């Protein structure tokens, strides 16, 4: 239903217009400054010429649209013609009756049936295979923390590990303190407290950390280490103590949590805390250092996609290219997550209709309904209506805006839905709706918890976003941004608007780049060591 | 009403018992392991001996308490005797009828009249006087950020400023990136959004930053620089451009916000952003470096007090010593803030009765009532009842627990109440109730926004808490902790429980230490560079 239609992303004379799907009766003018009246749209559109000036990123009618008929973009109705709209007209929001924002009742549930596309085989990357079968794209020592109280101490320890230990373990890519603001001074028994707690737990288990878990705890915090990581929730590689024989030691230690507790009475003075963290880190670094990349199928990718700092071209170039990439990943048997509740909410029926089963559609409704209530409780209006800036950018309404975000998900059926903070099982593959807030950092943090080993981020205005935990591939929507931020943007999807590249080509380029980055190629954010904070989603009050 | 009674904090034979106020009819056994039946309590208590074993930190009846009579600790009823309690008995919670948790109606409003104590004159410290009259205890360059998006870039810039620029500006103590997780992906027009926004604004104006304001912004964030710091909210020291004559330049520039916007079209590549931040920082470092400490009266201190990682001795040693210090600060004309809504809530009538005026009492009720509703909205039970651990530690009920926290405020009338995120004016001196959550980091962040230039933090279990923005003096409640964490705890109030020091002496020691630290003496957290995160109080949803 929202398949990009690459054959229409092409340059004809000087006019560059982009239609998202073959059934669309409108297309977007990509030319800078828009196009004047009389411009011929060229080959695929026969002898169509513009009846009036159409600004950049705004819509043009490709056929006569009679009064009352649906204006179709992304293959869905984004409004209904108030009067006849002749082909070649500028289709702006004043010509349209808006479709009402959808309530969560009476939605089409798993109604779209689509032939399963041919599997994509033979694509591989060089990754770190973990004991649980998952695959890391980086080999990182993560230090889990239970509470903000320990963050200052962990920062000092991480700095020393970086300087004094990492040079001795050349196969380890880095060390990350998993710091956060949760753990105490929070309503830890509130109905929603499980969300931040499981988020922290599951981030500790991210495939990029090799299954090694070490924790720095204060001692008196509400979030005790065994509440954060209860027995059975993790499985360390067996720790062999000096002198112990192999097998018995393994059995004893593989579910014992490796905790440095600062309030432990054995700690005399600050340096004893640092030394203890260093000694513990060393144990895990030894094992991480023994790991080697091996060839694994592309199906081991767990990719989270997101957009932020969006512009009028996000839904035209970068997001459709990511959508095409998403379809390739699904065909390759990989996992691809899209998210951002408030951005998809106004086109909810596109999600429920694309659900693989009615049960999956129900889960979508449940997650978005829960989020509606969360916003209501905070007395925030759910309807994220288009802003004046959006309209100036050519977005007629909230459905069109939501479709520009949803198109990142491509065309595959939605196979699974994930609640915030939960982790995907190895069996949950294909296209996943990971229900998260749209906030870039909260969404990224929740996708890390879900098990993401590669992050793709599209941006039109530009953001230097980066994560210490996982590579972030940044995709620019416009060539101007890609050129100006030449050493921050990894891919320029703006070439689609320039008529240099089809969406299909951009999607393939992204797919191939993902395999390279997963194999170790550094992103720009990694080159510059740009690391944003983990930000937990805590819907419960603090105390 | 809750004056510590130092004459009773003394060693008699081997028994060490601590009475908080002369009107109390119970006292606390401080001896490790408690005291056995038959122990003579010694001098001030006549020939009183224990009728039974009393555990450490538990209460002993100093006089016969008849059935129905109030058991007084901190000068307030913490319960009523269920039966006659003879002098020398262990007074545990099973002997008491609990006073009901107070609702917010019918409270005593500004009922306590207390003679104004003699002003304390002649105490001074060496501080940095700011253009607005406020005084810094440190000379720091702060880089304000509008949004988490810029944090990775600011981290890189701060590191370079530290290494390349600070050595050239020896009078500047450090550089701080004011990073946070607000700014975008938040409900910025929600009813409570002004709280995090004004918090960030007012932190930028903290006296330790010398009135220099520079901002790093992304460009497309919801929290735009001029919403964060609107004209008139700040006043830079005039920026003189090369070639400009003095006075006209000053007038032009003193309310122009100094912003580095990463999305600015002038930025070509990552390094141009870093360079721009460095050049901007230099301008402010030049002026900060010209500042010198000068002798100022103790009345320029703005001290925030807090407790965290509390134990049974927090309300017996460290908090009463801080309370005595608070009284000294008030007598010296300084400002002293106490906070932590959920910890004081159950003894609200102690606060309202101590309010300087009925209007101040009303403000206390309004703030705590608002907080009750905030917790209810999140479906969290307001009543922070004593835990089993509290009872084992000798705290009979929620009022007694709250009094152990409130005693940090000493005995002065509550002169002002501050809503979260607001800044004290120069006229708001004396004892202030700054209404904040109890969370250590959120409370500290809000006290920084209020204008705190010195932080005092008491702890029984131990926390390595530190702030980059302001010195934190840490006070241990027990000698064992103070000895074990000898290079993290700045003061050992445990000597009060050891019978080595009276509360009065400990309070004076703290007061004198504050003047030293305000003058430049480093705290342990500063020595080790232990810096916890700023954590904003955002009661509104994220999006
Ligand atoms: Ca987005
Ligand atoms: Ca986002
Ligand atoms: Ca406290
Ligand atoms: Ca606290
Ligand atoms: Ca940090």
PDB file of C-alpha atoms in Angstrom, chain B residues 260-499:
ATOM      1  CA  UNK B 260      26.232  28.741  18.704  1.00  0.00           C
ATOM      2  CA  UNK B 261      23.565  27.095  16.527  1.00  0.00           C
ATOM      3  CA  UNK B 262      24.821  23.837  15.016  1.00  0.00           C
ATOM      4  CA  UNK B 263      22.370  23.981  12.089  1.00  0.00           C
ATOM      5  CA  UNK B 264      23.588  27.469  11.199  1.00  0.00           C
ATOM      6  CA  UNK B 265      24.374  27.449   7.470  1.00  0.00           C
ATOM      7  CA  UNK B 266      27.792  28.906   8.231  1.00  0.00           C
ATOM      8  CA  UNK B 267      28.868  25.594   9.761  1.00  0.00           C
ATOM      9  CA  UNK B 268      30.612  23.489   7.139  1.00  0.00           C
ATOM     10  CA  UNK B 269      31.669  20.209   8.718  1.00  0.00           C
ATOM     11  CA  UNK B 270      31.963  19.080  12.303  1.00  0.00           C
ATOM     12  CA  UNK B 271      35.137  20.963  13.153  1.00  0.00           C
ATOM     13  CA  UNK B 272      33.566  24.299  12.257  1.00  0.00           C
ATOM     14  CA  UNK B 273      31.017  23.666  15.031  1.00  0.00           C
ATOM     15  CA  UNK B 274      33.754  22.842  17.533  1.00  0.00           C
ATOM     16  CA  UNK B 275      35.786  25.852  16.433  1.00  0.00           C
ATOM     17  CA  UNK B 276      32.786  28.134  16.814  1.00  0.00           C
ATOM     18  CA  UNK B 277      32.148  26.859  20.338  1.00  0.00           C
ATOM     19  CA  UNK B 278      35.830  27.332  21.186  1.00  0.00           C
ATOM     20  CA  UNK B 279      35.891  30.917  19.883  1.00  0.00           C
ATOM     21  CA  UNK B 280      32.720  31.737  21.788  1.00  0.00           C
ATOM     22  CA  UNK B 281      34.052  30.091  24.945  1.00  0.00           C
ATOM     23  CA  UNK B 282      37.240  32.136  24.674  1.00  0.00           C
ATOM     24  CA  UNK B 283      35.292  35.385  24.790  1.00  0.00           C
ATOM     25  CA  UNK B 284      33.682  34.359  28.055  1.00  0.00           C
ATOM     26  CA  UNK B 285      36.861  32.819  29.471  1.00  0.00           C
ATOM     27  CA  UNK B 286      38.696  36.135  28.977  1.00  0.00           C
ATOM     28  CA  UNK B 287      36.215  37.907  31.215  1.00  0.00           C
ATOM     29  CA  UNK B 288      35.913  35.093  33.740  1.00  0.00           C
ATOM     30  CA  UNK B 289      39.690  34.997  34.011  1.00  0.00           C
ATOM     31  CA  UNK B 290      39.743  38.670  35.001  1.00  0.00           C
ATOM     32  CA  UNK B 291      37.658  37.969  38.093  1.00  0.00           C
ATOM     33  CA  UNK B 292      39.258  37.802  41.524  1.00  0.00           C
ATOM     34  CA  UNK B 293      38.023  36.560  44.849  1.00  0.00           C
ATOM     35  CA  UNK B 294      37.175  39.303  47.301  1.00  0.00           C
ATOM     36  CA  UNK B 295      36.136  39.334  50.954  1.00  0.00           C
ATOM     37  CA  UNK B 296      32.363  39.184  51.241  1.00  0.00           C
ATOM     38  CA  UNK B 297      30.086  38.693  54.251  1.00  0.00           C
ATOM     39  CA  UNK B 298      28.806  35.209  55.096  1.00  0.00           C
ATOM     40  CA  UNK B 299      25.363  36.573  54.237  1.00  0.00           C
ATOM     41  CA  UNK B 300      26.203  35.943  50.554  1.00  0.00           C
ATOM     42  CA  UNK B 301      26.070  32.194  51.026  1.00  0.00           C
ATOM     43  CA  UNK B 302      23.117  30.450  49.389  1.00  0.00           C
ATOM     44  CA  UNK B 303      23.256  26.970  50.844  1.00  0.00           C
ATOM     45  CA  UNK B 304      21.100  24.038  49.790  1.00  0.00           C
ATOM     46  CA  UNK B 305      20.850  21.124  52.215  1.00  0.00           C
ATOM     47  CA  UNK B 306      19.788  17.595  51.424  1.00  0.00           C
ATOM     48  CA  UNK B 307      19.984  14.091  52.776  1.00  0.00           C
ATOM     49  CA  UNK B 308      20.345  10.878  50.834  1.00  0.00           C
ATOM     50  CA  UNK B 309      21.277   7.301  51.627  1.00  0.00           C
ATOM     51  CA  UNK B 310      19.869   8.000  55.091  1.00  0.00           C
ATOM     52  CA  UNK B 311      20.187   5.678  58.078  1.00  0.00           C
ATOM     53  CA  UNK B 312      18.961   5.582  61.679  1.00  0.00           C
ATOM     54  CA  UNK B 313      21.536   8.227  62.635  1.00  0.00           C
ATOM     55  CA  UNK B 314      20.698  10.742  59.928  1.00  0.00           C
ATOM     56  CA  UNK B 315      18.077  12.352  62.165  1.00  0.00           C
ATOM     57  CA  UNK B 316      20.292  12.038  65.255  1.00  0.00           C
ATOM     58  CA  UNK B 317      23.735  13.330  64.278  1.00  0.00           C
ATOM     59  CA  UNK B 318      24.244  14.779  60.788  1.00  0.00           C
ATOM     60  CA  UNK B 319      20.848  16.357  60.194  1.00  0.00           C
ATOM     61  CA  UNK B 320      20.682  18.043  63.638  1.00  0.00           C
ATOM     62  CA  UNK B 321      24.247  19.342  63.135  1.00  0.00           C
ATOM     63  CA  UNK B 322      23.174  20.722  59.760  1.00  0.00           C
ATOM     64  CA  UNK B 323      20.140  22.219  61.483  1.00  0.00           C
ATOM     65  CA  UNK B 324      22.381  24.012  63.952  1.00  0.00           C
ATOM     66  CA  UNK B 325      24.496  25.211  61.011  1.00  0.00           C
ATOM     67  CA  UNK B 326      21.280  26.415  59.334  1.00  0.00           C
ATOM     68  CA  UNK B 327      20.469  28.538  62.385  1.00  0.00           C
ATOM     69  CA  UNK B 328      23.968  30.044  62.290  1.00  0.00           C
ATOM     70  CA  UNK B 329      23.549  30.841  58.586  1.00  0.00           C
ATOM     71  CA  UNK B 330      20.207  32.524  59.220  1.00  0.00           C
ATOM     72  CA  UNK B 331      21.744  34.568  62.040  1.00  0.00           C
ATOM     73  CA  UNK B 332      24.555  35.557  59.636  1.00  0.00           C
ATOM     74  CA  UNK B 333      21.970  36.853  57.152  1.00  0.00           C
ATOM     75  CA  UNK B 334      22.625  34.078  54.597  1.00  0.00           C
ATOM     76  CA  UNK B 335      20.126  31.993  52.657  1.00  0.00           C
ATOM     77  CA  UNK B 336      19.576  28.362  53.490  1.00  0.00           C
ATOM     78  CA  UNK B 337      17.243  26.077  51.554  1.00  0.00           C
ATOM     79  CA  UNK B 338      15.793  22.783  52.597  1.00  0.00           C
ATOM     80  CA  UNK B 339      13.641  20.641  50.366  1.00  0.00           C
ATOM     81  CA  UNK B 340      12.353  17.114  49.669  1.00  0.00           C
ATOM     82  CA  UNK B 341       8.538  17.222  49.566  1.00  0.00           C
ATOM     83  CA  UNK B 342       7.880  13.544  50.219  1.00  0.00           C
ATOM     84  CA  UNK B 343      10.133  13.563  53.276  1.00  0.00           C
ATOM     85  CA  UNK B 344       8.576  16.558  55.013  1.00  0.00           C
ATOM     86  CA  UNK B 345       4.983  15.911  53.969  1.00  0.00           C
ATOM     87  CA  UNK B 346       4.045  13.806  56.971  1.00  0.00           C
ATOM     88  CA  UNK B 347       5.091  16.502  59.409  1.00  0.00           C
ATOM     89  CA  UNK B 348       3.578  19.327  57.381  1.00  0.00           C
ATOM     90  CA  UNK B 349       2.185  21.030  60.466  1.00  0.00           C
ATOM     91  CA  UNK B 350       5.725  21.587  61.718  1.00  0.00           C
ATOM     92  CA  UNK B 351       6.412  23.553  58.549  1.00  0.00           C
ATOM     93  CA  UNK B 352       3.186  25.551  58.453  1.00  0.00           C
ATOM     94  CA  UNK B 353       3.434  26.444  62.126  1.00  0.00           C
ATOM     95  CA  UNK B 354       7.012  27.637  61.632  1.00  0.00           C
ATOM     96  CA  UNK B 355       6.129  29.778  58.618  1.00  0.00           C
ATOM     97  CA  UNK B 356       7.050  33.410  59.188  1.00  0.00           C
ATOM     98  CA  UNK B 357       3.634  34.614  58.014  1.00  0.00           C
ATOM     99  CA  UNK B 358       0.268  33.018  57.178  1.00  0.00           C
ATOM    100  CA  UNK B 359       0.983  33.781  53.516  1.00  0.00           C
ATOM    101  CA  UNK B 360       4.152  31.688  53.650  1.00  0.00           C
ATOM    102  CA  UNK B 361       2.217  28.908  55.378  1.00  0.00           C
ATOM    103  CA  UNK B 362      -0.327  29.002  52.547  1.00  0.00           C
ATOM    104  CA  UNK B 363       2.455  28.645  50.020  1.00  0.00           C
ATOM    105  CA  UNK B 364       3.733  25.549  51.814  1.00  0.00           C
ATOM    106  CA  UNK B 365       0.253  24.043  51.694  1.00  0.00           C
ATOM    107  CA  UNK B 366      -0.098  24.924  48.032  1.00  0.00           C
ATOM    108  CA  UNK B 367       3.238  23.336  47.059  1.00  0.00           C
ATOM    109  CA  UNK B 368       2.686  20.142  49.034  1.00  0.00           C
ATOM    110  CA  UNK B 369      -0.908  19.904  47.818  1.00  0.00           C
ATOM    111  CA  UNK B 370       0.272  20.225  44.230  1.00  0.00           C
ATOM    112  CA  UNK B 371       2.760  17.456  44.871  1.00  0.00           C
ATOM    113  CA  UNK B 372       0.093  15.208  46.407  1.00  0.00           C
ATOM    114  CA  UNK B 373      -1.883  15.598  43.185  1.00  0.00           C
ATOM    115  CA  UNK B 374       1.158  14.937  41.020  1.00  0.00           C
ATOM    116  CA  UNK B 375       1.707  11.630  42.808  1.00  0.00           C
ATOM    117  CA  UNK B 376      -1.985  10.733  42.664  1.00  0.00           C
ATOM    118  CA  UNK B 377      -2.088  11.401  38.947  1.00  0.00           C
ATOM    119  CA  UNK B 378       0.704   8.848  38.600  1.00  0.00           C
ATOM    120  CA  UNK B 379      -1.279   6.453  40.788  1.00  0.00           C
ATOM    121  CA  UNK B 380       1.383   6.491  43.480  1.00  0.00           C
ATOM    122  CA  UNK B 381       0.317   6.294  47.101  1.00  0.00           C
ATOM    123  CA  UNK B 382       1.273   9.543  48.806  1.00  0.00           C
ATOM    124  CA  UNK B 383       1.895   8.029  52.207  1.00  0.00           C
ATOM    125  CA  UNK B 384       5.594   7.265  52.255  1.00  0.00           C
ATOM    126  CA  UNK B 385       5.058   4.956  55.205  1.00  0.00           C
ATOM    127  CA  UNK B 386       7.933   3.765  57.282  1.00  0.00           C
ATOM    128  CA  UNK B 387       9.458   0.602  55.878  1.00  0.00           C
ATOM    129  CA  UNK B 388      10.368  -2.465  57.953  1.00  0.00           C
ATOM    130  CA  UNK B 389      13.957  -1.215  57.652  1.00  0.00           C
ATOM    131  CA  UNK B 390      12.964   2.123  59.180  1.00  0.00           C
ATOM    132  CA  UNK B 391      11.273   0.398  62.132  1.00  0.00           C
ATOM    133  CA  UNK B 392      14.265  -1.873  62.705  1.00  0.00           C
ATOM    134  CA  UNK B 393      16.288   1.345  62.698  1.00  0.00           C
ATOM    135  CA  UNK B 394      14.169   2.767  65.500  1.00  0.00           C
ATOM    136  CA  UNK B 395      11.787   5.020  63.565  1.00  0.00           C
ATOM    137  CA  UNK B 396       8.333   4.419  64.979  1.00  0.00           C
ATOM    138  CA  UNK B 397       6.356   6.243  62.344  1.00  0.00           C
ATOM    139  CA  UNK B 398       6.176   8.598  59.410  1.00  0.00           C
ATOM    140  CA  UNK B 399       6.122  11.733  61.560  1.00  0.00           C
ATOM    141  CA  UNK B 400       9.291  10.716  63.367  1.00  0.00           C
ATOM    142  CA  UNK B 401      10.901   9.923  60.018  1.00  0.00           C
ATOM    143  CA  UNK B 402       9.895  13.280  58.556  1.00  0.00           C
ATOM    144  CA  UNK B 403      11.182  15.124  61.614  1.00  0.00           C
ATOM    145  CA  UNK B 404      14.575  13.476  61.109  1.00  0.00           C
ATOM    146  CA  UNK B 405      14.718  15.119  57.689  1.00  0.00           C
ATOM    147  CA  UNK B 406      13.137  18.459  58.674  1.00  0.00           C
ATOM    148  CA  UNK B 407      15.633  18.951  61.488  1.00  0.00           C
ATOM    149  CA  UNK B 408      18.183  19.887  58.800  1.00  0.00           C
ATOM    150  CA  UNK B 409      16.283  23.187  58.665  1.00  0.00           C
ATOM    151  CA  UNK B 410      17.107  24.169  62.243  1.00  0.00           C
ATOM    152  CA  UNK B 411      14.731  26.370  64.197  1.00  0.00           C
ATOM    153  CA  UNK B 412      14.381  29.626  62.283  1.00  0.00           C
ATOM    154  CA  UNK B 413      11.037  30.745  60.881  1.00  0.00           C
ATOM    155  CA  UNK B 414      10.449  29.706  57.280  1.00  0.00           C
ATOM    156  CA  UNK B 415      10.804  33.029  55.526  1.00  0.00           C
ATOM    157  CA  UNK B 416      10.067  32.013  51.912  1.00  0.00           C
ATOM    158  CA  UNK B 417       8.760  29.176  49.780  1.00  0.00           C
ATOM    159  CA  UNK B 418      10.137  28.496  46.314  1.00  0.00           C
ATOM    160  CA  UNK B 419       8.327  26.592  43.553  1.00  0.00           C
ATOM    161  CA  UNK B 420      10.416  24.057  41.619  1.00  0.00           C
ATOM    162  CA  UNK B 421      12.740  25.650  39.069  1.00  0.00           C
ATOM    163  CA  UNK B 422      12.337  29.187  40.348  1.00  0.00           C
ATOM    164  CA  UNK B 423      15.248  31.364  41.379  1.00  0.00           C
ATOM    165  CA  UNK B 424      15.494  33.214  44.675  1.00  0.00           C
ATOM    166  CA  UNK B 425      15.720  36.968  44.438  1.00  0.00           C
ATOM    167  CA  UNK B 426      18.544  38.713  46.306  1.00  0.00           C
ATOM    168  CA  UNK B 427      15.995  39.835  48.880  1.00  0.00           C
ATOM    169  CA  UNK B 428      14.743  36.338  49.710  1.00  0.00           C
ATOM    170  CA  UNK B 429      17.094  35.468  52.555  1.00  0.00           C
ATOM    171  CA  UNK B 430      16.902  33.412  55.698  1.00  0.00           C
ATOM    172  CA  UNK B 431      15.352  29.967  55.798  1.00  0.00           C
ATOM    173  CA  UNK B 432      13.643  28.910  52.552  1.00  0.00           C
ATOM    174  CA  UNK B 433      11.536  25.896  51.824  1.00  0.00           C
ATOM    175  CA  UNK B 434      12.447  25.042  48.213  1.00  0.00           C
ATOM    176  CA  UNK B 435       9.696  22.613  47.250  1.00  0.00           C
ATOM    177  CA  UNK B 436      11.397  19.785  45.331  1.00  0.00           C
ATOM    178  CA  UNK B 437      11.140  16.022  44.985  1.00  0.00           C
ATOM    179  CA  UNK B 438      13.405  14.080  47.369  1.00  0.00           C
ATOM    180  CA  UNK B 439      15.416  12.479  44.532  1.00  0.00           C
ATOM    181  CA  UNK B 440      18.991  13.552  45.273  1.00  0.00           C
ATOM    182  CA  UNK B 441      19.752  14.664  41.729  1.00  0.00           C
ATOM    183  CA  UNK B 442      16.484  16.397  40.981  1.00  0.00           C
ATOM    184  CA  UNK B 443      16.622  18.192  44.339  1.00  0.00           C
ATOM    185  CA  UNK B 444      20.232  19.272  43.738  1.00  0.00           C
ATOM    186  CA  UNK B 445      19.398  20.448  40.210  1.00  0.00           C
ATOM    187  CA  UNK B 446      16.453  22.523  41.451  1.00  0.00           C
ATOM    188  CA  UNK B 447      18.551  24.017  44.262  1.00  0.00           C
ATOM    189  CA  UNK B 448      21.167  24.990  41.647  1.00  0.00           C
ATOM    190  CA  UNK B 449      18.395  26.726  39.711  1.00  0.00           C
ATOM    191  CA  UNK B 450      17.373  28.522  42.910  1.00  0.00           C
ATOM    192  CA  UNK B 451      20.836  30.070  43.039  1.00  0.00           C
ATOM    193  CA  UNK B 452      22.690  27.716  45.379  1.00  0.00           C
ATOM    194  CA  UNK B 453      26.393  28.422  45.644  1.00  0.00           C
ATOM    195  CA  UNK B 454      27.151  25.699  48.223  1.00  0.00           C
ATOM    196  CA  UNK B 455      25.552  22.298  48.770  1.00  0.00           C
ATOM    197  CA  UNK B 456      25.515  20.290  52.011  1.00  0.00           C
ATOM    198  CA  UNK B 457      24.612  16.628  51.775  1.00  0.00           C
ATOM    199  CA  UNK B 458      24.210  14.259  54.717  1.00  0.00           C
ATOM    200  CA  UNK B 459      24.442  10.504  54.313  1.00  0.00           C
ATOM    201  CA  UNK B 460      24.405   7.459  56.541  1.00  0.00           C
ATOM    202  CA  UNK B 461      24.809   4.670  54.048  1.00  0.00           C
ATOM    203  CA  UNK B 462      27.262   6.684  51.952  1.00  0.00           C
ATOM    204  CA  UNK B 463      27.051   8.268  48.509  1.00  0.00           C
ATOM    205  CA  UNK B 464      29.844   9.640  46.319  1.00  0.00           C
ATOM    206  CA  UNK B 465      27.515  12.448  45.144  1.00  0.00           C
ATOM    207  CA  UNK B 466      29.135  15.441  43.502  1.00  0.00           C
ATOM    208  CA  UNK B 467      28.171  18.281  41.168  1.00  0.00           C
ATOM    209  CA  UNK B 468      30.257  19.985  38.500  1.00  0.00           C
ATOM    210  CA  UNK B 469      28.348  23.224  39.085  1.00  0.00           C
ATOM    211  CA  UNK B 470      28.845  23.762  42.822  1.00  0.00           C
ATOM    212  CA  UNK B 471      30.889  22.328  45.705  1.00  0.00           C
ATOM    213  CA  UNK B 472      29.135  19.584  47.688  1.00  0.00           C
ATOM    214  CA  UNK B 473      30.104  19.177  51.354  1.00  0.00           C
ATOM    215  CA  UNK B 474      29.294  15.637  52.445  1.00  0.00           C
ATOM    216  CA  UNK B 475      28.489  14.883  56.069  1.00  0.00           C
ATOM    217  CA  UNK B 476      28.615  11.330  57.427  1.00  0.00           C
ATOM    218  CA  UNK B 477      26.131  10.333  60.117  1.00  0.00           C
ATOM    219  CA  UNK B 478      28.392   7.627  61.568  1.00  0.00           C
ATOM    220  CA  UNK B 479      32.076   7.389  62.400  1.00  0.00           C
ATOM    221  CA  UNK B 480      32.331   3.969  60.795  1.00  0.00           C
ATOM    222  CA  UNK B 481      31.333   5.408  57.417  1.00  0.00           C
ATOM    223  CA  UNK B 482      33.495   8.497  57.863  1.00  0.00           C
ATOM    224  CA  UNK B 483      36.532   6.297  58.528  1.00  0.00           C
ATOM    225  CA  UNK B 484      35.835   3.831  55.741  1.00  0.00           C
ATOM    226  CA  UNK B 485      35.106   6.601  53.202  1.00  0.00           C
ATOM    227  CA  UNK B 486      37.830   8.821  54.619  1.00  0.00           C
ATOM    228  CA  UNK B 487      38.459  10.503  51.250  1.00  0.00           C
ATOM    229  CA  UNK B 488      34.818  10.979  50.253  1.00  0.00           C
ATOM    230  CA  UNK B 489      33.204  12.326  53.432  1.00  0.00           C
ATOM    231  CA  UNK B 490      34.096  15.918  54.302  1.00  0.00           C
ATOM    232  CA  UNK B 491      32.726  15.949  57.842  1.00  0.00           C
ATOM    233  CA  UNK B 492      32.125  13.215  60.416  1.00  0.00           C
ATOM    234  CA  UNK B 493      28.966  14.024  62.376  1.00  0.00           C
ATOM    235  CA  UNK B 494      29.166  10.516  63.810  1.00  0.00           C
ATOM    236  CA  UNK B 495      31.309  11.990  66.571  1.00  0.00           C
ATOM    237  CA  UNK B 496      28.051  13.281  68.057  1.00  0.00           C
ATOM    238  CA  UNK B 497      26.870   9.703  68.527  1.00  0.00           C
ATOM    239  CA  UNK B 498      30.287   8.760  69.861  1.00  0.00           C
ATOM    240  CA  UNK B 499      29.869  11.394  72.564  1.00  0.00           C
TER     241      UNK B 499
END
